[in-house]
Amino acid sequence: MAADDPDLIGPDDVAFTLDLTPGQLKIVHAALRSFRDDFGHDQRDVHKIIHELLAKLPDEASIRSIDISSGR
């Protein structure tokens, strides 16, 4: 594809929307935090994107309050 292809997703465009149950949200949050903590510290671009993703999720207290066994 050419770089000027109008069908390409831009760097700030929404590429995908994902609906998650509360339990799924808690797992995604934990996975992102784990990935952030364990990923090579020389990968600043990856860390930046992980922080951007975590910033889109509910706050830490809200995530902690999710009971995976009940889905709430």
Short mmCIF file of N, CA and C in Angstrom, two decimals:
data_model
loop_
_atom_site.label_atom_id
_atom_site.label_comp_id
_atom_site.label_asym_id
_atom_site.label_seq_id
_atom_site.Cartn_x
_atom_site.Cartn_y
_atom_site.Cartn_z
N MET A 1 0.84 -1.19 0.00
CA MET A 1 0.00 0.00 0.00
C MET A 1 0.88 1.25 0.00
N ALA A 2 0.41 2.22 -0.67
CA ALA A 2 1.15 3.49 -0.70
C ALA A 2 0.91 4.25 0.59
N ALA A 3 1.90 5.04 0.98
CA ALA A 3 1.81 5.80 2.23
C ALA A 3 0.67 6.81 2.21
N ASP A 4 0.26 7.24 1.02
CA ASP A 4 -0.82 8.23 0.93
C ASP A 4 -2.18 7.58 0.70
N ASP A 5 -2.30 6.30 0.95
CA ASP A 5 -3.55 5.57 0.79
C ASP A 5 -4.57 6.09 1.80
N PRO A 6 -5.73 6.59 1.33
CA PRO A 6 -6.73 7.15 2.25
C PRO A 6 -7.36 6.10 3.17
N ASP A 7 -7.19 4.82 2.86
CA ASP A 7 -7.76 3.76 3.70
C ASP A 7 -6.86 3.37 4.87
N LEU A 8 -5.65 3.90 4.91
CA LEU A 8 -4.75 3.59 6.02
C LEU A 8 -5.23 4.27 7.30
N ILE A 9 -5.02 3.62 8.41
CA ILE A 9 -5.38 4.19 9.71
C ILE A 9 -4.24 5.10 10.14
N GLY A 10 -4.58 6.33 10.48
CA GLY A 10 -3.58 7.29 10.92
C GLY A 10 -3.13 6.99 12.34
N PRO A 11 -2.01 7.58 12.76
CA PRO A 11 -1.47 7.30 14.10
C PRO A 11 -2.38 7.73 15.24
N ASP A 12 -3.27 8.67 15.01
CA ASP A 12 -4.18 9.13 16.06
C ASP A 12 -5.63 8.74 15.80
N ASP A 13 -5.87 7.95 14.75
CA ASP A 13 -7.22 7.49 14.44
C ASP A 13 -7.59 6.30 15.31
N VAL A 14 -8.87 6.16 15.60
CA VAL A 14 -9.35 4.98 16.33
C VAL A 14 -9.31 3.81 15.36
N ALA A 15 -8.58 2.77 15.72
CA ALA A 15 -8.43 1.61 14.85
C ALA A 15 -9.43 0.51 15.18
N PHE A 16 -9.90 0.50 16.43
CA PHE A 16 -10.74 -0.61 16.86
C PHE A 16 -11.46 -0.22 18.13
N THR A 17 -12.67 -0.69 18.29
CA THR A 17 -13.43 -0.50 19.52
C THR A 17 -13.69 -1.89 20.10
N LEU A 18 -13.50 -2.01 21.40
CA LEU A 18 -13.61 -3.31 22.06
C LEU A 18 -14.54 -3.20 23.25
N ASP A 19 -15.58 -4.01 23.27
CA ASP A 19 -16.50 -4.06 24.41
C ASP A 19 -16.06 -5.20 25.32
N LEU A 20 -15.90 -4.88 26.61
CA LEU A 20 -15.43 -5.87 27.58
C LEU A 20 -16.40 -6.00 28.74
N THR A 21 -16.53 -7.21 29.26
CA THR A 21 -17.26 -7.41 30.50
C THR A 21 -16.37 -6.90 31.63
N PRO A 22 -16.92 -6.68 32.82
CA PRO A 22 -16.07 -6.24 33.93
C PRO A 22 -14.90 -7.19 34.20
N GLY A 23 -15.15 -8.49 34.17
CA GLY A 23 -14.07 -9.45 34.39
C GLY A 23 -12.99 -9.36 33.32
N GLN A 24 -13.41 -9.23 32.08
CA GLN A 24 -12.45 -9.08 30.99
C GLN A 24 -11.64 -7.80 31.15
N LEU A 25 -12.30 -6.73 31.56
CA LEU A 25 -11.61 -5.46 31.78
C LEU A 25 -10.53 -5.61 32.85
N LYS A 26 -10.86 -6.30 33.93
CA LYS A 26 -9.88 -6.49 35.00
C LYS A 26 -8.68 -7.29 34.51
N ILE A 27 -8.91 -8.32 33.71
CA ILE A 27 -7.83 -9.14 33.16
C ILE A 27 -6.97 -8.32 32.20
N VAL A 28 -7.60 -7.54 31.33
CA VAL A 28 -6.85 -6.69 30.39
C VAL A 28 -5.99 -5.69 31.16
N HIS A 29 -6.55 -5.09 32.20
CA HIS A 29 -5.81 -4.12 33.01
C HIS A 29 -4.59 -4.80 33.65
N ALA A 30 -4.80 -5.96 34.24
CA ALA A 30 -3.69 -6.69 34.88
C ALA A 30 -2.63 -7.09 33.86
N ALA A 31 -3.07 -7.51 32.69
CA ALA A 31 -2.12 -7.92 31.65
C ALA A 31 -1.30 -6.73 31.16
N LEU A 32 -1.93 -5.59 30.97
CA LEU A 32 -1.20 -4.40 30.53
C LEU A 32 -0.19 -3.95 31.59
N ARG A 33 -0.60 -3.98 32.85
CA ARG A 33 0.33 -3.59 33.92
C ARG A 33 1.51 -4.55 33.99
N SER A 34 1.24 -5.83 33.87
CA SER A 34 2.30 -6.83 33.90
C SER A 34 3.24 -6.65 32.71
N PHE A 35 2.67 -6.44 31.55
CA PHE A 35 3.47 -6.23 30.34
C PHE A 35 4.33 -4.99 30.49
N ARG A 36 3.76 -3.92 31.02
CA ARG A 36 4.50 -2.68 31.24
C ARG A 36 5.66 -2.90 32.21
N ASP A 37 5.40 -3.62 33.28
CA ASP A 37 6.42 -3.83 34.31
C ASP A 37 7.53 -4.78 33.86
N ASP A 38 7.20 -5.73 33.00
CA ASP A 38 8.17 -6.74 32.59
C ASP A 38 8.87 -6.44 31.27
N PHE A 39 8.34 -5.49 30.50
CA PHE A 39 8.89 -5.23 29.18
C PHE A 39 10.21 -4.49 29.29
N GLY A 40 11.07 -4.68 28.30
CA GLY A 40 12.39 -4.02 28.29
C GLY A 40 12.27 -2.52 28.44
N HIS A 41 13.03 -1.97 29.34
CA HIS A 41 12.95 -0.53 29.62
C HIS A 41 13.55 0.32 28.51
N ASP A 42 14.21 -0.30 27.54
CA ASP A 42 14.76 0.45 26.42
C ASP A 42 13.73 0.67 25.32
N GLN A 43 12.53 0.16 25.51
CA GLN A 43 11.46 0.29 24.52
C GLN A 43 10.50 1.40 24.92
N ARG A 44 10.97 2.63 24.88
CA ARG A 44 10.15 3.77 25.32
C ARG A 44 8.85 3.91 24.54
N ASP A 45 8.88 3.61 23.25
CA ASP A 45 7.68 3.74 22.44
C ASP A 45 6.60 2.76 22.90
N VAL A 46 7.00 1.55 23.27
CA VAL A 46 6.04 0.56 23.76
C VAL A 46 5.50 0.98 25.12
N HIS A 47 6.36 1.46 26.00
CA HIS A 47 5.93 1.93 27.32
C HIS A 47 4.94 3.08 27.18
N LYS A 48 5.19 3.98 26.27
CA LYS A 48 4.30 5.13 26.05
C LYS A 48 2.91 4.65 25.64
N ILE A 49 2.86 3.70 24.72
CA ILE A 49 1.57 3.19 24.26
C ILE A 49 0.85 2.43 25.37
N ILE A 50 1.58 1.66 26.16
CA ILE A 50 0.96 0.95 27.29
C ILE A 50 0.37 1.95 28.28
N HIS A 51 1.10 3.02 28.58
CA HIS A 51 0.58 4.05 29.49
C HIS A 51 -0.67 4.71 28.90
N GLU A 52 -0.67 4.95 27.59
CA GLU A 52 -1.85 5.53 26.94
C GLU A 52 -3.04 4.60 27.05
N LEU A 53 -2.81 3.31 26.88
CA LEU A 53 -3.89 2.33 27.01
C LEU A 53 -4.42 2.28 28.44
N LEU A 54 -3.53 2.23 29.41
CA LEU A 54 -3.96 2.20 30.82
C LEU A 54 -4.73 3.46 31.19
N ALA A 55 -4.37 4.59 30.60
CA ALA A 55 -5.07 5.85 30.89
C ALA A 55 -6.51 5.83 30.37
N LYS A 56 -6.79 4.99 29.39
CA LYS A 56 -8.15 4.89 28.84
C LYS A 56 -9.06 4.01 29.70
N LEU A 57 -8.45 3.24 30.58
CA LEU A 57 -9.23 2.33 31.43
C LEU A 57 -9.67 3.05 32.70
N PRO A 58 -10.68 2.50 33.40
CA PRO A 58 -11.10 3.10 34.67
C PRO A 58 -9.95 3.16 35.67
N ASP A 59 -10.14 3.98 36.70
CA ASP A 59 -9.10 4.16 37.71
C ASP A 59 -8.84 2.86 38.47
N GLU A 60 -7.70 2.84 39.16
CA GLU A 60 -7.23 1.65 39.87
C GLU A 60 -8.26 1.14 40.89
N ALA A 61 -8.89 2.04 41.63
CA ALA A 61 -9.88 1.63 42.64
C ALA A 61 -11.07 0.93 41.98
N SER A 62 -11.51 1.45 40.86
CA SER A 62 -12.63 0.83 40.14
C SER A 62 -12.26 -0.57 39.65
N ILE A 63 -11.05 -0.70 39.13
CA ILE A 63 -10.59 -2.00 38.65
C ILE A 63 -10.49 -2.99 39.81
N ARG A 64 -9.94 -2.53 40.94
CA ARG A 64 -9.80 -3.41 42.11
C ARG A 64 -11.15 -3.89 42.62
N SER A 65 -12.18 -3.07 42.47
CA SER A 65 -13.49 -3.43 43.01
C SER A 65 -14.22 -4.48 42.17
N ILE A 66 -13.70 -4.79 41.00
CA ILE A 66 -14.35 -5.79 40.15
C ILE A 66 -14.09 -7.18 40.73
N ASP A 67 -15.18 -7.90 40.96
CA ASP A 67 -15.10 -9.28 41.45
C ASP A 67 -15.24 -10.20 40.25
N ILE A 68 -14.15 -10.82 39.86
CA ILE A 68 -14.16 -11.66 38.66
C ILE A 68 -15.13 -12.82 38.80
N SER A 69 -15.27 -13.36 39.99
CA SER A 69 -16.15 -14.52 40.18
C SER A 69 -17.61 -14.18 39.92
N SER A 70 -18.00 -12.93 40.16
CA SER A 70 -19.40 -12.55 39.92
C SER A 70 -19.56 -11.77 38.63
N GLY A 71 -18.45 -11.32 38.04
CA GLY A 71 -18.52 -10.53 36.82
C GLY A 71 -18.85 -9.08 37.06
N ARG A 72 -18.85 -8.65 38.35
CA ARG A 72 -19.18 -7.25 38.66
C ARG A 72 -18.05 -6.57 39.36
#
